[in-house]
XYZ file of C-alpha atoms in Angstrom:
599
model
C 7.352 52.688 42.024
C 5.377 54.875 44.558
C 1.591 54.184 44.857
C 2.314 50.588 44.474
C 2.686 48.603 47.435
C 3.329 44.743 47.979
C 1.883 42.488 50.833
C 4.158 42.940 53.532
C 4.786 39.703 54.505
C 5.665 38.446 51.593
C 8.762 40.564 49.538
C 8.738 40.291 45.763
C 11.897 39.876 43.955
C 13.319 43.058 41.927
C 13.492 41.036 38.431
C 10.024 40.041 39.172
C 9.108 43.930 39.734
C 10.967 44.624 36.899
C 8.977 41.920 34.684
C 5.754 43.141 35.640
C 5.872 46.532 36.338
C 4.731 48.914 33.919
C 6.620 51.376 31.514
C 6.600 54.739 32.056
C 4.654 56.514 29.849
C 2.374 53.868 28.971
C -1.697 53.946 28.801
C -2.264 49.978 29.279
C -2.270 47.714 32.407
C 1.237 46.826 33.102
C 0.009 42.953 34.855
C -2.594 41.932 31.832
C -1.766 44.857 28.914
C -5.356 46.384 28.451
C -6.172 49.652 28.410
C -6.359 51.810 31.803
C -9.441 54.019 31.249
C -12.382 51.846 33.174
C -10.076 48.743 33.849
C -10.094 46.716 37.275
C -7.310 44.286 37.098
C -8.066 40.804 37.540
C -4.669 40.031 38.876
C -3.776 42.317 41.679
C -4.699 39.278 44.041
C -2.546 37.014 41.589
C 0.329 38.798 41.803
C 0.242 39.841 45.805
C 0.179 35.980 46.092
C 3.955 34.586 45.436
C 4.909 31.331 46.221
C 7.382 30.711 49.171
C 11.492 30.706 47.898
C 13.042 27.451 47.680
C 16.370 27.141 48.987
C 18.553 28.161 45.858
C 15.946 31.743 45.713
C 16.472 32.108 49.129
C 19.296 35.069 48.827
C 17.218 36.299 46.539
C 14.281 37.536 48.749
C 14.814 40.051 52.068
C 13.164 38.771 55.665
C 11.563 42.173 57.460
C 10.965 40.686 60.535
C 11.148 36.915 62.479
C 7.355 37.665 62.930
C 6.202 37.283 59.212
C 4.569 34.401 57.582
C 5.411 33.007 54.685
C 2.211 31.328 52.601
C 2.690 27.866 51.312
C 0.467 27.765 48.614
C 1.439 26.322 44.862
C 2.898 27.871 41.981
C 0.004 28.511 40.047
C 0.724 27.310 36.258
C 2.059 30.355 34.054
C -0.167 30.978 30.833
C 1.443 29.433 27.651
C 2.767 31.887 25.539
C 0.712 33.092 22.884
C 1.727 32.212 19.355
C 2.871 34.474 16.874
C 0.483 34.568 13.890
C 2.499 32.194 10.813
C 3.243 33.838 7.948
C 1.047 32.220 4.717
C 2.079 28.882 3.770
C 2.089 27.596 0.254
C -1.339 26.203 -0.455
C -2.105 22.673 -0.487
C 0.231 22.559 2.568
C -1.558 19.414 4.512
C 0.086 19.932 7.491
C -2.332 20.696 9.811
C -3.815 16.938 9.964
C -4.943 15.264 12.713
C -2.918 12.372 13.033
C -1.435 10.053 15.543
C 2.305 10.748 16.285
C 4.544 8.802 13.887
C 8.269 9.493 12.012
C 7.334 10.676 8.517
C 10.726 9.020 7.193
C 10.829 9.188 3.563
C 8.551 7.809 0.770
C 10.798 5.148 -0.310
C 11.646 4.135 3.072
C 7.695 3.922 4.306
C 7.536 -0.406 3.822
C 10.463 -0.456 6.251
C 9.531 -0.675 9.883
C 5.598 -0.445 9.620
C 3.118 -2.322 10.966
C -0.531 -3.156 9.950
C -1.452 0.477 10.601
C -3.769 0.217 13.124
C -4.320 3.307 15.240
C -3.378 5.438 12.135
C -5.951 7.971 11.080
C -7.617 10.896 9.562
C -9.221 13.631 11.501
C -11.854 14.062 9.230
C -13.289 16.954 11.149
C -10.328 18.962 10.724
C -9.906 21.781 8.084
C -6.900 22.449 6.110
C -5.544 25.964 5.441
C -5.605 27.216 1.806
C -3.098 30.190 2.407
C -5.835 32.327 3.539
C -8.186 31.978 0.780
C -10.644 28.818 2.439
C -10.976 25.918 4.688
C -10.110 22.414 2.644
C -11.894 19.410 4.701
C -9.465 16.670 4.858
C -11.540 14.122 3.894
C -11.734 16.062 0.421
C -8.184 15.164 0.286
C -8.985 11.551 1.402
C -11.571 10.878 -1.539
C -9.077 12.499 -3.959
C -5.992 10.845 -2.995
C -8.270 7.257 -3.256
C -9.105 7.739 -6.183
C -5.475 8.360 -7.642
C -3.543 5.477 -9.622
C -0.579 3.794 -8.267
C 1.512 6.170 -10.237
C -0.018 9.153 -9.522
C -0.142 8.209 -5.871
C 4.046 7.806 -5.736
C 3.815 10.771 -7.511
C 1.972 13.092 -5.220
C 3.828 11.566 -2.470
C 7.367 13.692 -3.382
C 5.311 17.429 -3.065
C 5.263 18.260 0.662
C 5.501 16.177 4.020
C 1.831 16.730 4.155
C 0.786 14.827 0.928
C 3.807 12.054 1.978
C 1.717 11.428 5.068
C -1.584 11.285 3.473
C -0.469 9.252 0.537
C 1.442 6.781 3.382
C -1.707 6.080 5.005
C -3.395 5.375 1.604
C -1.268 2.614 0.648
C -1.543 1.126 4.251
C -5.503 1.347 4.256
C -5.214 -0.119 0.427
C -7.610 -3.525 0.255
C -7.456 -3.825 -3.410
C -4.794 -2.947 -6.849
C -4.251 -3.236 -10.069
C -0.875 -2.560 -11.442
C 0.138 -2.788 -15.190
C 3.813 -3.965 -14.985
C 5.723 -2.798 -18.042
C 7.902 -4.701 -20.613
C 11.225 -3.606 -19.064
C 10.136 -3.340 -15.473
C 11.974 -5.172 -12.688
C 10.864 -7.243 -9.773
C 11.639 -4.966 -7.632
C 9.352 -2.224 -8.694
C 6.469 -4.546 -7.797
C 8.116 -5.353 -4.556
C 8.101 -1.777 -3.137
C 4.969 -0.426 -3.807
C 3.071 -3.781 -2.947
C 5.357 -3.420 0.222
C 3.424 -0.397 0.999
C 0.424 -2.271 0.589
C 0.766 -4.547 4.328
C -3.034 -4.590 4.378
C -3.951 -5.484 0.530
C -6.819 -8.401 -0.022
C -6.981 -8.419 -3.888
C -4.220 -8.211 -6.028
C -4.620 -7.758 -9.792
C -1.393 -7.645 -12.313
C -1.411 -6.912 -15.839
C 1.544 -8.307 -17.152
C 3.657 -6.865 -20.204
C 7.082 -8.332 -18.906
C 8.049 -11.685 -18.484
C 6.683 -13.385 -14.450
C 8.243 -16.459 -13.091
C 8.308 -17.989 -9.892
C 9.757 -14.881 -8.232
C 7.327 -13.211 -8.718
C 4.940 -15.219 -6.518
C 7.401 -15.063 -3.830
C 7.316 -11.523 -3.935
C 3.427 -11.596 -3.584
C 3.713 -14.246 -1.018
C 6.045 -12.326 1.127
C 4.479 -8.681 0.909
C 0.831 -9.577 0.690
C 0.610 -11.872 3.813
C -3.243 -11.324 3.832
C -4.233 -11.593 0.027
C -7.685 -13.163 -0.800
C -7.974 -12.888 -4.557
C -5.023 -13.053 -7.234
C -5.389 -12.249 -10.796
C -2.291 -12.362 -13.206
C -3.313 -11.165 -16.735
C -0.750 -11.743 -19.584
C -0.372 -9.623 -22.931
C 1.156 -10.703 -26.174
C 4.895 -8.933 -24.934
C 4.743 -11.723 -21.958
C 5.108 -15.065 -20.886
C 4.247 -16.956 -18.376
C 7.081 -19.202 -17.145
C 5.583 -20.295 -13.843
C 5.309 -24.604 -13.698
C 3.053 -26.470 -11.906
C 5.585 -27.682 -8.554
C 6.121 -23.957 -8.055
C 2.262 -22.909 -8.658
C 1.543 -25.918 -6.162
C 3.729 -24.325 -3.278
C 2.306 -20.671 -3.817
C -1.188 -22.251 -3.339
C -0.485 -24.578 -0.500
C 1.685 -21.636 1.557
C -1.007 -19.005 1.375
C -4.010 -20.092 3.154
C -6.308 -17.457 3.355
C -6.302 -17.106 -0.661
C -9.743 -17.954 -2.139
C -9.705 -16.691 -5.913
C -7.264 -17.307 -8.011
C -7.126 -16.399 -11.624
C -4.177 -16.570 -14.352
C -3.426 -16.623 -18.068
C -1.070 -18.191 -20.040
C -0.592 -21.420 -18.503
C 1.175 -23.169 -20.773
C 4.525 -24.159 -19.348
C 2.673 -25.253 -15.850
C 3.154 -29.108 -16.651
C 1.530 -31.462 -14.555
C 0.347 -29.847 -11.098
C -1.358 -30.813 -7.958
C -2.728 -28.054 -6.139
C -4.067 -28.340 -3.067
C -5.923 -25.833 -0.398
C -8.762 -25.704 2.160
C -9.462 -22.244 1.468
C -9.272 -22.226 -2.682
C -13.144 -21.363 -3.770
C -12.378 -19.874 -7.816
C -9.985 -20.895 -9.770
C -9.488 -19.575 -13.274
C -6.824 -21.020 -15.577
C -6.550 -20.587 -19.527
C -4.187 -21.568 -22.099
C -3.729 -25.073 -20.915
C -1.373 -27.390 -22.917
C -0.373 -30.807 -22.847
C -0.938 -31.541 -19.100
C 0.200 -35.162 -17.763
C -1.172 -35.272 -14.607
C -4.448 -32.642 -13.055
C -5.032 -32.745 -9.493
C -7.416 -30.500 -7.258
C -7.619 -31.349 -3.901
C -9.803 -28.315 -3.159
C -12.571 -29.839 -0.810
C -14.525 -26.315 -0.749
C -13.935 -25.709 -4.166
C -17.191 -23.743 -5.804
C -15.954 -22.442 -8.964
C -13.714 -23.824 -11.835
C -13.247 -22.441 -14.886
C -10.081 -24.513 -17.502
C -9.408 -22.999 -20.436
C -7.274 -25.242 -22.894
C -5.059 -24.285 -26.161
C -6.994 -25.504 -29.335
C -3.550 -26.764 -30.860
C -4.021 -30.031 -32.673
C -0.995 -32.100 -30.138
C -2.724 -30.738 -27.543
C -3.491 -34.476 -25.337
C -4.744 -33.890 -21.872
C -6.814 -36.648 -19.910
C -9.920 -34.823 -19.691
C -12.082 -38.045 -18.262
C -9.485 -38.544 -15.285
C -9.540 -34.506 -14.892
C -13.519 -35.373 -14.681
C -13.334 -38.297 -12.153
C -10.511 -36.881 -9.853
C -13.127 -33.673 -9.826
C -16.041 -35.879 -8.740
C -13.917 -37.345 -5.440
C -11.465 -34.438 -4.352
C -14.197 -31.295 -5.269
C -17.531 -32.269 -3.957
C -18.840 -28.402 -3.706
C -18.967 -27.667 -6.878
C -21.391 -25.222 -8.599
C -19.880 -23.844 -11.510
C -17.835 -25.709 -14.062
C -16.735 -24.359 -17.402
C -14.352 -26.417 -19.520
C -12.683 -24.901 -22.973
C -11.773 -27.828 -25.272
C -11.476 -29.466 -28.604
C -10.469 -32.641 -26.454
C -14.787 -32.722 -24.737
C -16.080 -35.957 -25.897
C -19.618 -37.914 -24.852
C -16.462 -40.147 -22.522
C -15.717 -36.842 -20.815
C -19.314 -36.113 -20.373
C -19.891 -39.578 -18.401
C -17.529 -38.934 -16.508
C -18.874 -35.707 -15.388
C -22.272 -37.238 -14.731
C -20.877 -40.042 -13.012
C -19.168 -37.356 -9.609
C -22.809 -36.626 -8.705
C -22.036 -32.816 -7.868
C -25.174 -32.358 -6.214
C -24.786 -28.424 -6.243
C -24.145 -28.023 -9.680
C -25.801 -25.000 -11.080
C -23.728 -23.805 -14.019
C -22.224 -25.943 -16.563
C -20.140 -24.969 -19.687
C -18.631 -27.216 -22.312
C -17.574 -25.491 -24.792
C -15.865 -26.359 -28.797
C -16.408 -30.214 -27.708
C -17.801 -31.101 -31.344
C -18.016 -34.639 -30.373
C -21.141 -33.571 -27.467
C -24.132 -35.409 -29.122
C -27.650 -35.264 -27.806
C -26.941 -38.571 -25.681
C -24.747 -35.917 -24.334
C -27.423 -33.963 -23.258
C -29.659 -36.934 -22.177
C -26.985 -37.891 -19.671
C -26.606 -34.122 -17.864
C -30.499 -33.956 -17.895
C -30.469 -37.314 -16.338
C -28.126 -35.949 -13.722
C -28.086 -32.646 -13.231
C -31.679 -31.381 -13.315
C -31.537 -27.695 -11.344
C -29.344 -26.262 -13.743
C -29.532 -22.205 -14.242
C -27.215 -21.955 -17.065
C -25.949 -24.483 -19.955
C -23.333 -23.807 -22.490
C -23.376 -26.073 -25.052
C -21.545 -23.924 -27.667
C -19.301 -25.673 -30.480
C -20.856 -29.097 -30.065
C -23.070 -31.304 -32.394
C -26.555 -31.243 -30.362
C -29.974 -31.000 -32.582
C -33.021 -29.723 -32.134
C -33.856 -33.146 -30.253
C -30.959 -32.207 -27.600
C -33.608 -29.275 -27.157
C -36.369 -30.793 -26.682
C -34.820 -32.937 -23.957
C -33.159 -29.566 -22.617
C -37.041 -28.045 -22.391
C -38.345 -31.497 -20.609
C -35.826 -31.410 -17.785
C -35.236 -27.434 -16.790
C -38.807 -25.910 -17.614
C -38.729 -23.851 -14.428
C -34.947 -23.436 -13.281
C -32.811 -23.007 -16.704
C -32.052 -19.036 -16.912
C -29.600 -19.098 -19.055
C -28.922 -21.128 -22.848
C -25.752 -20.905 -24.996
C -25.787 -22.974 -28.253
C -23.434 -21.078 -30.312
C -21.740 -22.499 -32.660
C -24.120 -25.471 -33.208
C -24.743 -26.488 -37.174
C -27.469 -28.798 -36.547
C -29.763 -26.369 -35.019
C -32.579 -24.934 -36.495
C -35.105 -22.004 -36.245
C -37.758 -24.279 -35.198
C -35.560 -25.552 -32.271
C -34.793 -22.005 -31.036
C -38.195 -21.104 -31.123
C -39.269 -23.811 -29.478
C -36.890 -23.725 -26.588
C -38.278 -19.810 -26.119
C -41.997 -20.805 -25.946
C -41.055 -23.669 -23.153
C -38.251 -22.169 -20.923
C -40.531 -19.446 -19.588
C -37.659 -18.081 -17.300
C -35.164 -17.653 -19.670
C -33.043 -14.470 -19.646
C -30.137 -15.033 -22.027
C -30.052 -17.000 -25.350
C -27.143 -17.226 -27.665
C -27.475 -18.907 -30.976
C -24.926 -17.010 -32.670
C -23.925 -19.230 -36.491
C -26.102 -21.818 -36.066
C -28.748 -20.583 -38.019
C -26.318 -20.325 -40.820
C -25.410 -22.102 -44.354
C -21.464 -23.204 -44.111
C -21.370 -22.759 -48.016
C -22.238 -19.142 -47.795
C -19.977 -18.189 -45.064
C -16.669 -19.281 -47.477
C -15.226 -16.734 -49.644
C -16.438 -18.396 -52.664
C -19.698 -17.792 -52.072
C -20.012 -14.591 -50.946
C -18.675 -13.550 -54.242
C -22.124 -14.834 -56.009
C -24.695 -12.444 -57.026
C -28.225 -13.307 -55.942
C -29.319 -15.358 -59.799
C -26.933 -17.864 -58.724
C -28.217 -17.626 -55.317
C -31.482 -18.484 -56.441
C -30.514 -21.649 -57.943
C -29.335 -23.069 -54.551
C -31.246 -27.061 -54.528
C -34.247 -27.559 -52.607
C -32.694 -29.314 -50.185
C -30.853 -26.579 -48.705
C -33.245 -23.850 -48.478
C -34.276 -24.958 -45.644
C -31.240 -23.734 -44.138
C -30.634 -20.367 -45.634
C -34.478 -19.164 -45.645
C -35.580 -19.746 -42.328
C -38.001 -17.305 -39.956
C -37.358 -17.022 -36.250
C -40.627 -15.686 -34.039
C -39.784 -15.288 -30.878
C -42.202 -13.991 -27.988
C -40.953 -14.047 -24.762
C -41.846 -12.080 -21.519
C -38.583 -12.287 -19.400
C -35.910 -12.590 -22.114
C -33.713 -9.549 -21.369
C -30.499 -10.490 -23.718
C -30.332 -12.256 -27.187
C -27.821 -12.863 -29.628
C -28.063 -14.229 -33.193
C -24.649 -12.889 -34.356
C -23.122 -14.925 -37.889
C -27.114 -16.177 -38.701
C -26.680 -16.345 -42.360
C -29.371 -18.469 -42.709
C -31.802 -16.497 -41.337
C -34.406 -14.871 -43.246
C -36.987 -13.120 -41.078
C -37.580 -12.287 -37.629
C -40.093 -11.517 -35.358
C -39.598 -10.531 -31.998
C -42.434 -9.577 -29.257
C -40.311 -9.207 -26.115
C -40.847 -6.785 -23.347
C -38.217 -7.071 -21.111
C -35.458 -7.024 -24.015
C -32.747 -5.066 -23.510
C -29.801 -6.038 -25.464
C -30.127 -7.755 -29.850
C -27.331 -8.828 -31.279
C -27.613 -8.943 -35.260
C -24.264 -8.634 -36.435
C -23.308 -10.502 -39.467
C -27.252 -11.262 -39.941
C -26.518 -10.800 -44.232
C -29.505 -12.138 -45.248
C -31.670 -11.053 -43.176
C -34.609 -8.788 -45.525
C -35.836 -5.958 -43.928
C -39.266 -6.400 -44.955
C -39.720 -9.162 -42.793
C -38.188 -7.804 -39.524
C -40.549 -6.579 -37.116
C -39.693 -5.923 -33.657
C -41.570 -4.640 -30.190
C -39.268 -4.155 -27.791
C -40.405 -1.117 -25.840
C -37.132 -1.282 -23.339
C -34.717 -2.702 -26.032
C -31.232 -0.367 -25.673
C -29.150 -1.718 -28.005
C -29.021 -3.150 -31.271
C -25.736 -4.436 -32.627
C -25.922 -4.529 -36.594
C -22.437 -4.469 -38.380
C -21.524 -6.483 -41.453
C -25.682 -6.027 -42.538
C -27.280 -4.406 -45.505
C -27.447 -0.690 -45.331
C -31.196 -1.165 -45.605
C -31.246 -3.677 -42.712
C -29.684 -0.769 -41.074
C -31.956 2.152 -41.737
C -34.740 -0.668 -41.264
C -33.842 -1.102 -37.579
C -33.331 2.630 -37.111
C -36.707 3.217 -38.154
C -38.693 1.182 -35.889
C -36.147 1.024 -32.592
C -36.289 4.907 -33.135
C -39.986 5.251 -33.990
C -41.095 4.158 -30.425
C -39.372 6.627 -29.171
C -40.396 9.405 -31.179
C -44.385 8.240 -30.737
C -43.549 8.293 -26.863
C -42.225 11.952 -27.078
C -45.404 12.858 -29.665
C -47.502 13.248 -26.179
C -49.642 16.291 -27.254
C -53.353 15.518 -27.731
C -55.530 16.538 -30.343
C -58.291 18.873 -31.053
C -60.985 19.459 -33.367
C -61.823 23.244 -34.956
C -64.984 24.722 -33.838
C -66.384 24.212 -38.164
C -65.015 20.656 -37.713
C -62.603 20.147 -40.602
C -58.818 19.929 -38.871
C -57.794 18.062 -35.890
C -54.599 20.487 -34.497
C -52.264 19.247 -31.361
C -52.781 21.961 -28.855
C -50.824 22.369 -25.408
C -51.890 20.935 -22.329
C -51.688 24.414 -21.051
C -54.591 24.950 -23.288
C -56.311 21.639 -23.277
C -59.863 21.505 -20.906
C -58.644 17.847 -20.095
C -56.497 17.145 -16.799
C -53.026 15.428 -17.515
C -51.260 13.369 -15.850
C -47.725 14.585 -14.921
C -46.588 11.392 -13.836
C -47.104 9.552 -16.705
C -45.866 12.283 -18.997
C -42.629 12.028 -17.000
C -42.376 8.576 -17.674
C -42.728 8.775 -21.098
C -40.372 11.137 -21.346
C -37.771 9.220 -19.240
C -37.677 6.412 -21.869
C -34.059 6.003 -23.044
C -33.859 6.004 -26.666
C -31.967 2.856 -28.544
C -28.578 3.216 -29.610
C -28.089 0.926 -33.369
C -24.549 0.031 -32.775
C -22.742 -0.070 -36.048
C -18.608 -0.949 -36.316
């Protein structure tokens, strides 16, 4: 050790000489390891600076004289240890996320023990390590993993610990699913993935097994926050839920607001009641004793009944209890062969001052002094559904009188005593209309039956007087805001003319009669044309002139005489003296062309 000297008041242990000092033979700095040639070490004061022994070091260090001071200054912090380089992971290894600290545990055991999740997160800024060959951001893996299904997400989660975590905090941060429950499948495979779900709002099942009451008190245990429940049945499953247990699931979770479910049919009489309840959406009612909503901010109701003939619900005290126990009401749609003008009273008679959308639907016993009484009482109405039920063109007129400047939307499908004139004459004085369905009511009953479709067009001819009113009849229709119409199962119907801008979407299907030489439409911005079940011609008719607009858009070349004068050629812009204007070319060319939709 010669030509190395320590401070001599302070004696440095021999391991710690030892440690430091430098091998023989060697060409680098034996305190910091870098190279001699032109080096000043930065830690000869460092290391001439030791910190005074403690008590249990004290036999390890030599006193030279009773004269020497000791310094009393900290132990300056070593310097970690520097990290060997990892050998090259397996890619897709997600380790390397920023995340708060927290026991991976296993994929089936992540319900148990969690909370709400809060303070669990994704360092977004963070990169993940492709085994050398790139930098993955993790919120790549984020947007991947979210858009996953449930299966592929329990999947994923049994690759590495990484994709465990990531798919963990996926299910926590999980607001809405929709889960298709097969024929076999137990209740408690829905019970531990909607346990990983603490956080879920809306709820959506799809139902090919059999659901009963345990299965809301699955829902109501693991979903303490849901908002919106939807249970969709198939024709493998049946509903077995009754109207006490549907009661209690209602009434226990407060903070649910939509609530939507099929196959109804065992639920009985019910009673449900809730402060919170704003949709509700049941179908398949049957036979129903007793109906009670006590829903005070109830918006939205939408009953769908079976069309069975025993089928013997109350409708007019379903009406009245609505009136006194649901004063918010705005939309109201009501599916039944039972809808009678006594039902209708009834309705007019709660004085739902918010009404906006009303739907009765198959009542065939809803007669124009139907009508008169919702005009009478309801006269801001956006939409009306009449469909199934026995108004005339009268019920029209009185329909025209009352919402000239409000009604957006008409459905009178299904209605025999309608007539071209009536439809027409609702388009030229509901100048705000968007949507009009008239689908078979422009139609002959005799030539929808099998019978007569089997008779060739001599003994069509020979049809009395008095009914070709109703199988040759012309619709003209010009309208500038009407965006969607439908005249599906018009047998009836003859000719029609259409001179609507803003239409997007024709339905035509089942139009048999209709002659293609007396079809004329201009619809610059129609999409779609729906045409099965009509004449080949019919067909090639519509192709022709949905398709021609768009061809005489595209044609955008001008024209140009010869210098003798005896052609006009299209020429090039490039070589046309004229200017041109680019923005109108492009959108010309941006037109969509129509799609004739044949099944």
């Amino acid at each position: 050790m010669e030509g190395r000297h320590s401070h001599p008041s302070t004696p440095i242990p021999d391991d710690f000489v030892q440690k430091r000092g430098k091998k023989r033979g060697s060409y680098n700095c034996g305190r910091c390891g870098l190279p001699k040639k032109g080096h000043v070490c930065d830690l000869t004061k460092e290391s001439s600076e030791v910190p005074t022994p403690t008590s249990s070091d004290a036999k390890s260090f030599v006193l030279p004289s009773p004269l020497s001071v000791v310094r009393t200054k900290p132990t300056p912090p070593l310097p970690p240890p520097r990290q060997a380089v990892p050998q090259l992971r397996r890619a897709l290894s997600f380790d390397d996320i920023g995340v708060t600290d927290e026991s991976p545990g296993s994929d089936d055991d992540e319900g148990e023990g969690e909370g709400d999740g809060e303070g669990e997160f994704l360092d977004f800024e963070s990169e993940l390590d492709l085994g050398g060959s790139g930098k993955l951001p993790a919120n790549c893996l984020w947007e991947v993993f979210k858009r996953l299904p449930p299966s592929s997400l329990l999947s994923s989660a049994k690759v590495c610990k990484g994709w465990r975590d990531v798919s963990r905090r996926i299910w926590k941060s999980a607001e809405e699913l929709r889960l298709e429950v097969p024929v076999k499948a137990q209740i408690g495979l829905v019970g531990s993935v909607l346990q990983k779900c603490p956080g879920l709002v809306k709820l959506s099942l799809r139902m090919k097994s059999d659901v009963d009451a345990t299965m809301l008190a699955c829902i109501a245990f693991s979903c303490p926050n849901l908002d919106s429940l939807e249970i969709l049945t198939s024709d493998t499953s049946v509903n077995r839920i009754t109207g006490d247990e549907l009661g209690r699931f209602v009434a226990d979770k407060r903070c649910l607001t939509n609530l939507k479910m099929e196959g109804c049919s065992n639920l009985g009489g019910f009673t449900l009641s809730s402060t919170s309840l704003s949709t509700l959406c049941l179908s398949e009612l049957f036979c129903h004793s007793k109906m009670v909503f006590n829903c005070p901010n109830l918006k939205e109701i939408s009953l769908i009944f079976s069309r069975q003939e025993n089928e013997n619900t109350d409708l007019t005290a379903m009406m009245n209890g609505l009136g006194r126990s649901c004063p918010r009401l705005q939309n109201i749609h009501v599916a039944s062969v039972r809808l009678t003008h006594a039902v209708v009273l009834a309705l007019t008679a709660a004085n739902l001052r918010g009404l906006r959308m009303l739907s009765l639907v198959l009542g065939s016993e809803i007669t124009d002094a139907s009508v008169a009484a919702i005009a009478s009482s309801y006269s801001r109405l956006e939409l009306l559904d009449l469909s199934g039920s026995s108004i005339s063109d009268s019920g029209i007129g009185m329909i025209c009188n009352v919402f000239p400047e409000t009604l957006l939307k008409l459905l009178l499908a299904l209605c025999p005593n309608i007539t071209s004139s009536g439809i027409q004459f609702a388009a030229a004085q509901l100048p705000n209309l968007e949507l009009m369905d008239c689908g078979m009511s422009i139609c002959d009953p005799d030539l929808d039956s099998p019978a007569a479709q089997e008779k060739d067009n001599v003994e069509l001819q020979r049809t009395p007087s008095s009914k070709l009113h109703l199988i040759y009849q012309k619709l003209i229709i010009k309208h500038s805001h009407l965006k969607k119409l439908s005249l599906w199962g018009c047998s009836g119907l003859d000719a029609l003319y259409l001179n609507c801008p803003e239409l997007s979407d024709l339905n035509l299907n089942s139009c048999m009669n209709l002659n293609p030489g007396r079809l004329l439409l201009q619809c610059p911005n129609l999409e779609s044309v729906h045409a099965s079940g009509c004449q080949d011609t019919l067909v090639e008719t519509l192709q022709n002139q949905v398709c021609g607009d768009f061809m005489a858009e595209d044609n955008h070349f001008p024209c140009k005489r010869l210098p003798d004068g005896s052609k006009r050629i299209r020429v090039p812009h490039s070589y046309s003296p004229q200017p041109f204007d680019d923005g109108k070319r492009k959108r010309r060319l941006s037109k969509q062309r129509c799609a004739v939709l044949v099944y």
